[in-house]
CSV table of C-alpha atoms in Angstrom, one decimal:
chain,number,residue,atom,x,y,z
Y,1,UNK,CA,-3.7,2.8,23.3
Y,2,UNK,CA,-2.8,5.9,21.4
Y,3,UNK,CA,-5.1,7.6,18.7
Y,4,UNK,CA,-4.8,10.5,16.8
Y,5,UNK,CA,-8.2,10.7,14.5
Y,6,UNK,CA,-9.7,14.1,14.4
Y,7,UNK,CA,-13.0,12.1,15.3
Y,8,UNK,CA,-11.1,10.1,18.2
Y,9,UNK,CA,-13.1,12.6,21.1
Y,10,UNK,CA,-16.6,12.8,18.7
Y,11,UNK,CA,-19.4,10.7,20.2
Y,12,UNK,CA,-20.5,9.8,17.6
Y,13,UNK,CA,-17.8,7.7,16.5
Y,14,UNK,CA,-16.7,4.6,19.3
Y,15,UNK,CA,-12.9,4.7,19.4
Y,16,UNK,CA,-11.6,2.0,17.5
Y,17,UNK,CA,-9.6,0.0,20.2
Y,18,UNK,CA,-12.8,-0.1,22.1
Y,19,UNK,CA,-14.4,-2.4,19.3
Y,20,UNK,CA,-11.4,-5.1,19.8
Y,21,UNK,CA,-12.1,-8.0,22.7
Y,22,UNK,CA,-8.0,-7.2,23.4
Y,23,UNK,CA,-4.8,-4.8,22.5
Y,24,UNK,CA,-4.3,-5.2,18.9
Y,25,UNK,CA,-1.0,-7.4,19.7
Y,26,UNK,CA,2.0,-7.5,16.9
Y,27,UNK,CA,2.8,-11.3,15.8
Y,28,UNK,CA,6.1,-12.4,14.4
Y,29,UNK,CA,7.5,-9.8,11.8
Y,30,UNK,CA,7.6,-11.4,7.8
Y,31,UNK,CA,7.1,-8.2,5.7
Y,32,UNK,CA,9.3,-5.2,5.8
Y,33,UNK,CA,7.8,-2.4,3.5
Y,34,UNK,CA,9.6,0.5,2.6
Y,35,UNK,CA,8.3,3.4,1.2
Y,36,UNK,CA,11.2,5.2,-0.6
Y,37,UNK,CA,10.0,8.8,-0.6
Y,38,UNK,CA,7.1,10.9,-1.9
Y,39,UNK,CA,8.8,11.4,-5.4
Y,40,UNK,CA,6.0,10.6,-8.2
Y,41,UNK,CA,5.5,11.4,-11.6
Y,42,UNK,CA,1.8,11.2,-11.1
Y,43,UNK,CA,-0.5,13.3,-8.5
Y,44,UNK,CA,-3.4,11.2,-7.9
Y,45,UNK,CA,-6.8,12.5,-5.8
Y,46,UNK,CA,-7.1,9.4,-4.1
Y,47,UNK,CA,-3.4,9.1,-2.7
Y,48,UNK,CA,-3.2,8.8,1.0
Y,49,UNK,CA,0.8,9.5,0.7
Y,50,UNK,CA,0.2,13.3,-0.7
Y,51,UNK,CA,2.8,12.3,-3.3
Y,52,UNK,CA,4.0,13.8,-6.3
Y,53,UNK,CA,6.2,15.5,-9.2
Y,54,UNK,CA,7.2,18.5,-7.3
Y,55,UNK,CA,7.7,16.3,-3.8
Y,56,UNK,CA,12.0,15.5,-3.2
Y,57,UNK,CA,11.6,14.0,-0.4
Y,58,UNK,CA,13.7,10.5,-1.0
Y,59,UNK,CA,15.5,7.8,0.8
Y,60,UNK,CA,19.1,8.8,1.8
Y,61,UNK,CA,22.1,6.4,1.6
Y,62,UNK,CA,22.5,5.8,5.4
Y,63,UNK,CA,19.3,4.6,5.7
Y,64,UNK,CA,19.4,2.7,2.4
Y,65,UNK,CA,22.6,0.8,3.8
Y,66,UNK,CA,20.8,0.4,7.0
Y,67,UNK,CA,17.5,-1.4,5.4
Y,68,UNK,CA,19.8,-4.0,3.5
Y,69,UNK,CA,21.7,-5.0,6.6
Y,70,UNK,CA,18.4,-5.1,8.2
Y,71,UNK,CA,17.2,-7.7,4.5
Y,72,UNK,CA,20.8,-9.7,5.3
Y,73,UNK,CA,20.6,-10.0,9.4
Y,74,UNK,CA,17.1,-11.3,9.6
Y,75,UNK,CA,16.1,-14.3,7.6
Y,76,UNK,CA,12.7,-14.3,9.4
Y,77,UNK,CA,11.7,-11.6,6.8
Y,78,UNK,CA,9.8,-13.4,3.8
Y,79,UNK,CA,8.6,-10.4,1.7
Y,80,UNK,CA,10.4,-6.7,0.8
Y,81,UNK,CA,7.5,-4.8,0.1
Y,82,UNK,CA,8.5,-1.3,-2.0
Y,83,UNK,CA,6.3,1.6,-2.1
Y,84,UNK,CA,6.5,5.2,-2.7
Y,85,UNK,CA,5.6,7.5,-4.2
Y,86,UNK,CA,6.7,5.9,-7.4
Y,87,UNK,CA,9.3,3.8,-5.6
Y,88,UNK,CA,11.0,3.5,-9.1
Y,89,UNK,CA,12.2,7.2,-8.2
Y,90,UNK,CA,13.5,7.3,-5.2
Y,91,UNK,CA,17.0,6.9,-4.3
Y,92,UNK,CA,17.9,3.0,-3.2
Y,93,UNK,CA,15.4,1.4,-5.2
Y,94,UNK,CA,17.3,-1.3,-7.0
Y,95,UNK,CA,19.8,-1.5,-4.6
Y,96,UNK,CA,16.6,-2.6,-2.0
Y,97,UNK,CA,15.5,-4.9,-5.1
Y,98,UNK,CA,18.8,-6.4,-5.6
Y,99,UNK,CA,19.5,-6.8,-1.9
Y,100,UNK,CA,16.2,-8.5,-0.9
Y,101,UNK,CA,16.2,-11.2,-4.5
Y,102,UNK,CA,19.9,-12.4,-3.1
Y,103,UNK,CA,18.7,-12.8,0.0
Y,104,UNK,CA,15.6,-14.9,-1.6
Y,105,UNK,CA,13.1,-12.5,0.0
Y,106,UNK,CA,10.1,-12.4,-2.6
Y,107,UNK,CA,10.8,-8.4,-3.7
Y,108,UNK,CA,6.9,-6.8,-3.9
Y,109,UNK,CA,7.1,-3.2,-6.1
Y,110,UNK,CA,3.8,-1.4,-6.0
Y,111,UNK,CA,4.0,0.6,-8.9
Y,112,UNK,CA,1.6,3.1,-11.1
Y,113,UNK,CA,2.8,1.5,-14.4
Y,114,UNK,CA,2.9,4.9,-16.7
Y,115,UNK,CA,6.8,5.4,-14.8
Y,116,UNK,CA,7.7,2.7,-17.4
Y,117,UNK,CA,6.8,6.0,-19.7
Y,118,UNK,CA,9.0,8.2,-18.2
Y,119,UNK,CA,12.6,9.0,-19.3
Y,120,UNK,CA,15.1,6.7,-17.8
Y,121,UNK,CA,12.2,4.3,-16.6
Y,122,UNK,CA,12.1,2.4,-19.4
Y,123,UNK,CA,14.5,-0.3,-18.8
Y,124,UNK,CA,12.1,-1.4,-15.9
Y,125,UNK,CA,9.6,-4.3,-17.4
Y,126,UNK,CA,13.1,-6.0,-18.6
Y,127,UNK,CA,14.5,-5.4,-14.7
Y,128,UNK,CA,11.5,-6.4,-13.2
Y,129,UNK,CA,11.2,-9.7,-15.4
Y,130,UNK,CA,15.4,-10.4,-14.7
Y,131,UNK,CA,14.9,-10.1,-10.9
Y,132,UNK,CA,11.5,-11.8,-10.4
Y,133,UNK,CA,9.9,-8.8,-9.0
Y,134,UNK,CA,6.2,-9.3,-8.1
Y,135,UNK,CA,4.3,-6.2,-9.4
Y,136,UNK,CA,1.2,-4.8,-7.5
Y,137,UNK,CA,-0.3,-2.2,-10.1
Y,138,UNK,CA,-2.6,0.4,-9.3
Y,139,UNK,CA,-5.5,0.3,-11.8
Y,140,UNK,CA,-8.3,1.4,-9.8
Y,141,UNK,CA,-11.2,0.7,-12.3
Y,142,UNK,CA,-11.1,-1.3,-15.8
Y,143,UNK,CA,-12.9,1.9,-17.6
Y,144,UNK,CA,-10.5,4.9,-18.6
Y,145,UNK,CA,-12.8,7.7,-17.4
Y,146,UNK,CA,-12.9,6.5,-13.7
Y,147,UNK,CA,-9.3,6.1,-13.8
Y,148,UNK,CA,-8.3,9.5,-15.9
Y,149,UNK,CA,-10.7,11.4,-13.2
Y,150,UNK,CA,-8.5,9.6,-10.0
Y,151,UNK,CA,-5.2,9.6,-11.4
Y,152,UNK,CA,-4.9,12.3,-14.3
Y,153,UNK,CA,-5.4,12.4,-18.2
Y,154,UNK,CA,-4.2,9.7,-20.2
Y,155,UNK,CA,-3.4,7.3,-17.1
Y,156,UNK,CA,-5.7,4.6,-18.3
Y,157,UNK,CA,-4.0,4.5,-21.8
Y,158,UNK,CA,-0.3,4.2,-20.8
Y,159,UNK,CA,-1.8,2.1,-18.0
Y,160,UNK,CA,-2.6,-0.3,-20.2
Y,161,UNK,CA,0.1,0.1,-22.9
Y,162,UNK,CA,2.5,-0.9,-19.6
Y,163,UNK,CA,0.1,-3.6,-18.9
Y,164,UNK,CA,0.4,-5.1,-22.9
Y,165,UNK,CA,4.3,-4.3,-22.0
Y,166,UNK,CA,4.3,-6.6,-19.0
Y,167,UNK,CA,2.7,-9.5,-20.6
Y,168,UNK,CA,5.3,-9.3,-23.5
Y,169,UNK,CA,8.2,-9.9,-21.0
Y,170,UNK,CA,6.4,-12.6,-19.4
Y,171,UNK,CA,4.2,-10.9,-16.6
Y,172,UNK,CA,0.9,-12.7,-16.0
Y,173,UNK,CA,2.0,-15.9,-18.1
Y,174,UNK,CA,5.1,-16.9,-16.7
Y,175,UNK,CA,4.3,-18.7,-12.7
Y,176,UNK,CA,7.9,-16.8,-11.5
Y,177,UNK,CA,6.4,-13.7,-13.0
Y,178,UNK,CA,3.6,-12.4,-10.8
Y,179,UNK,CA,1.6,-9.5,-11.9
Y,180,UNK,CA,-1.1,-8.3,-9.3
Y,181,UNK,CA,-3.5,-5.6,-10.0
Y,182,UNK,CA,-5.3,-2.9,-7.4
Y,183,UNK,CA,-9.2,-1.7,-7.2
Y,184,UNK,CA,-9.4,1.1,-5.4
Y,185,UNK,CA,-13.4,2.9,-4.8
Y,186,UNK,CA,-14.0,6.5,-6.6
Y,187,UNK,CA,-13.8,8.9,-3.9
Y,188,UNK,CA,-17.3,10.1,-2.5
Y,189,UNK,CA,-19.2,13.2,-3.5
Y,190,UNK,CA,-22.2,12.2,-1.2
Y,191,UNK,CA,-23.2,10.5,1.8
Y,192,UNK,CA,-23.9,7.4,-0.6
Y,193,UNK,CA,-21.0,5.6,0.6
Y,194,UNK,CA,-20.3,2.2,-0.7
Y,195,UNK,CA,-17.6,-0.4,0.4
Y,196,UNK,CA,-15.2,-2.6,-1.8
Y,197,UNK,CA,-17.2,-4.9,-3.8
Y,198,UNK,CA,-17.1,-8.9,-3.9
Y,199,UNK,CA,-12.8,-8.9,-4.7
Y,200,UNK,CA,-13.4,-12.7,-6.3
Y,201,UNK,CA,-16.4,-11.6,-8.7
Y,202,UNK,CA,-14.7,-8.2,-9.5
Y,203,UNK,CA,-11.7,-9.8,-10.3
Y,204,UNK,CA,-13.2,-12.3,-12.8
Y,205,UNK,CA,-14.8,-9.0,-14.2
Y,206,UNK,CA,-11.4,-7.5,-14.4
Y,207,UNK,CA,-10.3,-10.2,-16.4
Y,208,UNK,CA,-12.7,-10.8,-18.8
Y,209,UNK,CA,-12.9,-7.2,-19.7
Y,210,UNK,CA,-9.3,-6.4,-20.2
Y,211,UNK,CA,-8.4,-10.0,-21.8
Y,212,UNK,CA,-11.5,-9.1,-24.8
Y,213,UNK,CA,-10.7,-5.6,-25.2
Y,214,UNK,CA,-6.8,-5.2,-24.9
Y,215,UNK,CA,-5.3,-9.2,-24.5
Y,216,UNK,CA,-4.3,-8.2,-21.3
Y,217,UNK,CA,-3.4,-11.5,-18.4
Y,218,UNK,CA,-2.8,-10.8,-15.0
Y,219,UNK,CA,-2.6,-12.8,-11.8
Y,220,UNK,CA,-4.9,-11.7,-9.0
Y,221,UNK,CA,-7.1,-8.8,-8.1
Y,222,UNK,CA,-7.0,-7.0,-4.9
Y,223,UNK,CA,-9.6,-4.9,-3.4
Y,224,UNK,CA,-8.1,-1.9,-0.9
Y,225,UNK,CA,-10.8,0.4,0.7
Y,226,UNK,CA,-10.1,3.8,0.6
Y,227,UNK,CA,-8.5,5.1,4.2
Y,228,UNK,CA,-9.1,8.4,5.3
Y,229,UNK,CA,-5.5,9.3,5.7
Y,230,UNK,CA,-3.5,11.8,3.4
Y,231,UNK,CA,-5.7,13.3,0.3
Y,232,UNK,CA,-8.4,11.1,0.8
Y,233,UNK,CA,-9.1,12.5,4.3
Y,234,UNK,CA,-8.5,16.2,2.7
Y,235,UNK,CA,-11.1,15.3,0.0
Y,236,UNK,CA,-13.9,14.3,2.5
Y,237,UNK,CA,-13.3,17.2,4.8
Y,238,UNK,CA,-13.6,19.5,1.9
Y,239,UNK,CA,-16.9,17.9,1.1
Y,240,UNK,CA,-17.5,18.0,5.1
Y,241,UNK,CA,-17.6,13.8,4.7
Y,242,UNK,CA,-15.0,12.8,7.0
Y,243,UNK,CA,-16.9,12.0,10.3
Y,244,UNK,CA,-20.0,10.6,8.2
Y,245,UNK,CA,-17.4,8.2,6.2
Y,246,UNK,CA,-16.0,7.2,9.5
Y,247,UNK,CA,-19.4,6.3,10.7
Y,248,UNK,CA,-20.3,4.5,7.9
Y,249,UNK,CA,-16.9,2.4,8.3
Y,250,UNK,CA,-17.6,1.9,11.9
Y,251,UNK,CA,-21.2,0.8,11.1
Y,252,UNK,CA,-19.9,-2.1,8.5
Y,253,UNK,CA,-17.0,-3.4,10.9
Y,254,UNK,CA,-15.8,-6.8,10.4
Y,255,UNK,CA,-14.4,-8.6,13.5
Y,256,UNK,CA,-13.7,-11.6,11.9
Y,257,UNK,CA,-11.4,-9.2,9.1
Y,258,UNK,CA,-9.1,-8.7,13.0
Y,259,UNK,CA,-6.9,-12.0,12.4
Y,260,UNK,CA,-5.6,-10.9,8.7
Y,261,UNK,CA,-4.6,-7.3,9.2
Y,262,UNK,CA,-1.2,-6.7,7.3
Y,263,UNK,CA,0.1,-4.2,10.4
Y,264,UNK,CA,0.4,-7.6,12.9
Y,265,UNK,CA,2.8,-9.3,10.8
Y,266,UNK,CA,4.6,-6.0,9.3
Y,267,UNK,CA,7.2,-3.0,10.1
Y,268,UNK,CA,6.5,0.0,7.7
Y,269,UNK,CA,9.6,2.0,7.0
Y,270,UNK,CA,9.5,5.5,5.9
Y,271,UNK,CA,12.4,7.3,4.2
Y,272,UNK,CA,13.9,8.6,7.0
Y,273,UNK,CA,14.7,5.3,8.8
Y,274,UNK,CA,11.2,6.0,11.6
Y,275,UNK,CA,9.2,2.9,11.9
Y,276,UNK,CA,5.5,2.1,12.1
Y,277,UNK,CA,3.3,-0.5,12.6
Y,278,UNK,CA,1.4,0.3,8.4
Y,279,UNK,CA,1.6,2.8,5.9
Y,280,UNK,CA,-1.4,4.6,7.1
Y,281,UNK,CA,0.0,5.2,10.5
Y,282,UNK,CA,3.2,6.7,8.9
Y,283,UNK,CA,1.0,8.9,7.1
Y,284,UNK,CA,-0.3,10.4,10.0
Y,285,UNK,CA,2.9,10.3,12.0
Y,286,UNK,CA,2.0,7.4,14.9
Y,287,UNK,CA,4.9,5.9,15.0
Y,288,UNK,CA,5.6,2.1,16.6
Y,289,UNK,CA,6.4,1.4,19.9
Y,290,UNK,CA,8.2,-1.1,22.2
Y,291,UNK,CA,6.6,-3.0,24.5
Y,292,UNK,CA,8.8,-0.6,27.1
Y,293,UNK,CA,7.3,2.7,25.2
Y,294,UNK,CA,10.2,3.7,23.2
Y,295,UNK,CA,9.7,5.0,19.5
Y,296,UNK,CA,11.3,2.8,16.9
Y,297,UNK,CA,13.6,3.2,13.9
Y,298,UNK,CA,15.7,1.1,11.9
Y,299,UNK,CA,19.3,1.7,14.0
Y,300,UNK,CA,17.3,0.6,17.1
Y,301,UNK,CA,16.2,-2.6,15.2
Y,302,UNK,CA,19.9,-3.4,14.2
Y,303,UNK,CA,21.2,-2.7,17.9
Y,304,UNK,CA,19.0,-5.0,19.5
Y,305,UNK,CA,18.8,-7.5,17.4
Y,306,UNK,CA,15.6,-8.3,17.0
Y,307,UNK,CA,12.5,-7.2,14.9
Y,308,UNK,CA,9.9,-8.6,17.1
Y,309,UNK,CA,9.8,-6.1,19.9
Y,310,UNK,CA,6.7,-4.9,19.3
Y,311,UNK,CA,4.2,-6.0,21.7
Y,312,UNK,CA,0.4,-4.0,20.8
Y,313,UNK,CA,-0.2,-2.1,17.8
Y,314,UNK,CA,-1.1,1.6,17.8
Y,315,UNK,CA,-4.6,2.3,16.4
Y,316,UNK,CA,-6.6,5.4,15.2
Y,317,UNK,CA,-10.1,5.8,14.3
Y,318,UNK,CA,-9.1,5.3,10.1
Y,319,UNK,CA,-8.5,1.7,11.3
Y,320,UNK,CA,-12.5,0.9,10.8
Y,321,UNK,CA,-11.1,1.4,6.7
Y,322,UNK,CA,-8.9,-1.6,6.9
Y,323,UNK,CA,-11.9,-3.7,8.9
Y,324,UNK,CA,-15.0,-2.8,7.3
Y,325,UNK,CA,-17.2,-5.3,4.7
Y,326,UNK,CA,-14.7,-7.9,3.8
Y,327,UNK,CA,-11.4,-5.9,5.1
Y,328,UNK,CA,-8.5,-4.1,3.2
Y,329,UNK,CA,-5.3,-4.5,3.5
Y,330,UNK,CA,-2.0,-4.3,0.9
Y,331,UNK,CA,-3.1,-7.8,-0.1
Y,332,UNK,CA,-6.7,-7.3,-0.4
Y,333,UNK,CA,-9.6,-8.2,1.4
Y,334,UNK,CA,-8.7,-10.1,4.1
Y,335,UNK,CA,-12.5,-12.3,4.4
């Protein structure tokens, strides 16, 4: 099985696939997430996609006309998961949205919420609302310095300004308008590493604190550990963290967190039509493969017919993020 951690060859970390009674095997495919392209008006220290404002790479029409045959040929897929970047920015986005609501696929946008703020953004709330679009917003803590030091100044203000925005549309009180919200761990400075907390108990936290202080309502919590992939793994190597976090994710894995993982059910698309198995793995360029070796895009997909040729998952050494405690994954824990 194919791994590509810097720590894959360290004895002092156990190679992942070596922790798993069998090949991580692929099961039916019911999520196709995109991720649109790296464009973002925000720069955040904790993002494992290295996105940002001066970042152009996007989506290109081809590939955006190749996804919604892909949304109309297979019914099998249940869920269009959008990410980015600020997927709001990239090219195809509400094409994608429109495509996948016709088709009745439940159309997920993860989305940083100050966008809303940004010229020609600000029809979104309304568009979201119209097309039933099931937010997942990153709001990493419910205090605005924690999430002004991860995400910039003034995020936590116009996070929550979009938040009051939402629930005046219908977010979070309406049952066909799900609004979702996302925890994400400071980044460590010290060896005092700590995992996702209890999601259930912080989520009730969550809600009572943003309810009393700014009437804010929203659906469910979820808990995502932070993976060292992309700026999170610059971060630790800066601080010389990186094999010490990896330890400390290997010394709190999870079997029973196996069964859940988002990659066995999922294709992860990037913006230039190359497919992987989750968004990490894009990140650090493993790309899926057939049961017969062959790399994957999305034309190969449409020519033979078939999303499920997949047979074992390709895993790195950053897996041990998406297993440890109570797991992680683009729902949540998964225990």
């Amino acid at each position: 099985m194919t791994s590509i951690s810097s720590t894959t060859t360290n004895p002092k970390i156990t190679n992942f696939q070596s922790k798993l009674d069998a090949p991580l095997s692929k099961q039916d495919i019911t999520v196709l997430q995109i991720n649109l392209g790296k464009r973002c008006n925000l720069a955040c220290t904790h993002c494992h996609v290295e996105a940002g404002p001066k970042r152009t790479e996007e989506l290109s029409a081809e590939i955006c006309q190749q996804l919604i045959e892909l949304i109309h040929r297979f019914p099998q897929i249940q869920t269009v998961d959008l990410t980015g970047g600020a997927p709001e920015m990239n090219y195809g986005f509400k094409p994608l949205v429109e495509a996948a609501s016709q088709h009745n696929k439940q159309v997920v946008v993860r989305s940083n919420l100050t966008i809303y703020f940004v010229d020609g953004f600000g029809d979104l709330p309304k568009y979201f609302a119209t097309h039933q679009v099931r937010i997942v917003a990153s709001l990493p803590c419910y205090l605005a310095d924690n999430v002004d030091k991860m995400r910039g100044t003034g995020v936590f203000d116009d996070s929550v300004k979009a938040l009051q925005w939402l629930n005046q549309v219908g977010y979070g009180h309406n049952p066909n308008l799900i609004l979702d919200l996302v925890y994400n761990p400071q980044l460590p400075t010290t060896e005092k590493f700590s995992l996702t907390p209890e999601q259930v108990k912080l989520e009730q936290d969550y809600k009572k604190f943003l309810q009393e202080k700014f009437d804010i309502v929203f659906n469910n919590l979820f808990t995502i550990t932070n993976i060292p992939v992309g700026r999170t793994k610059l971060h630790l190597e800066r601080k010389k963290l990186h094999t010490s976090y990896l330890q400390f994710l290997e010394s709190n894995f999870n079997p029973q967190t196996v069964a859940g993982l988002m990659c066995r059910n999922q294709l992860s698309v990037d913006y230039l039509g190359n497919i992987y198995d989750c968004d990490f793995n894009q990140m650090m360029n493993l790309p899926a493969k057939t049961r017969n070796g062959e790399i994957l895009t999305v034309t190969k997909l449409l020519e033979s017919g078939s999303l499920d040729v997949i047979d074992e998952i390709q895993t790195a050494n950053y897996c041990y993020g998406c297993t440890a405690g109570y797991g992680s994954s683009c729902g949540g824990a998964l225990v």
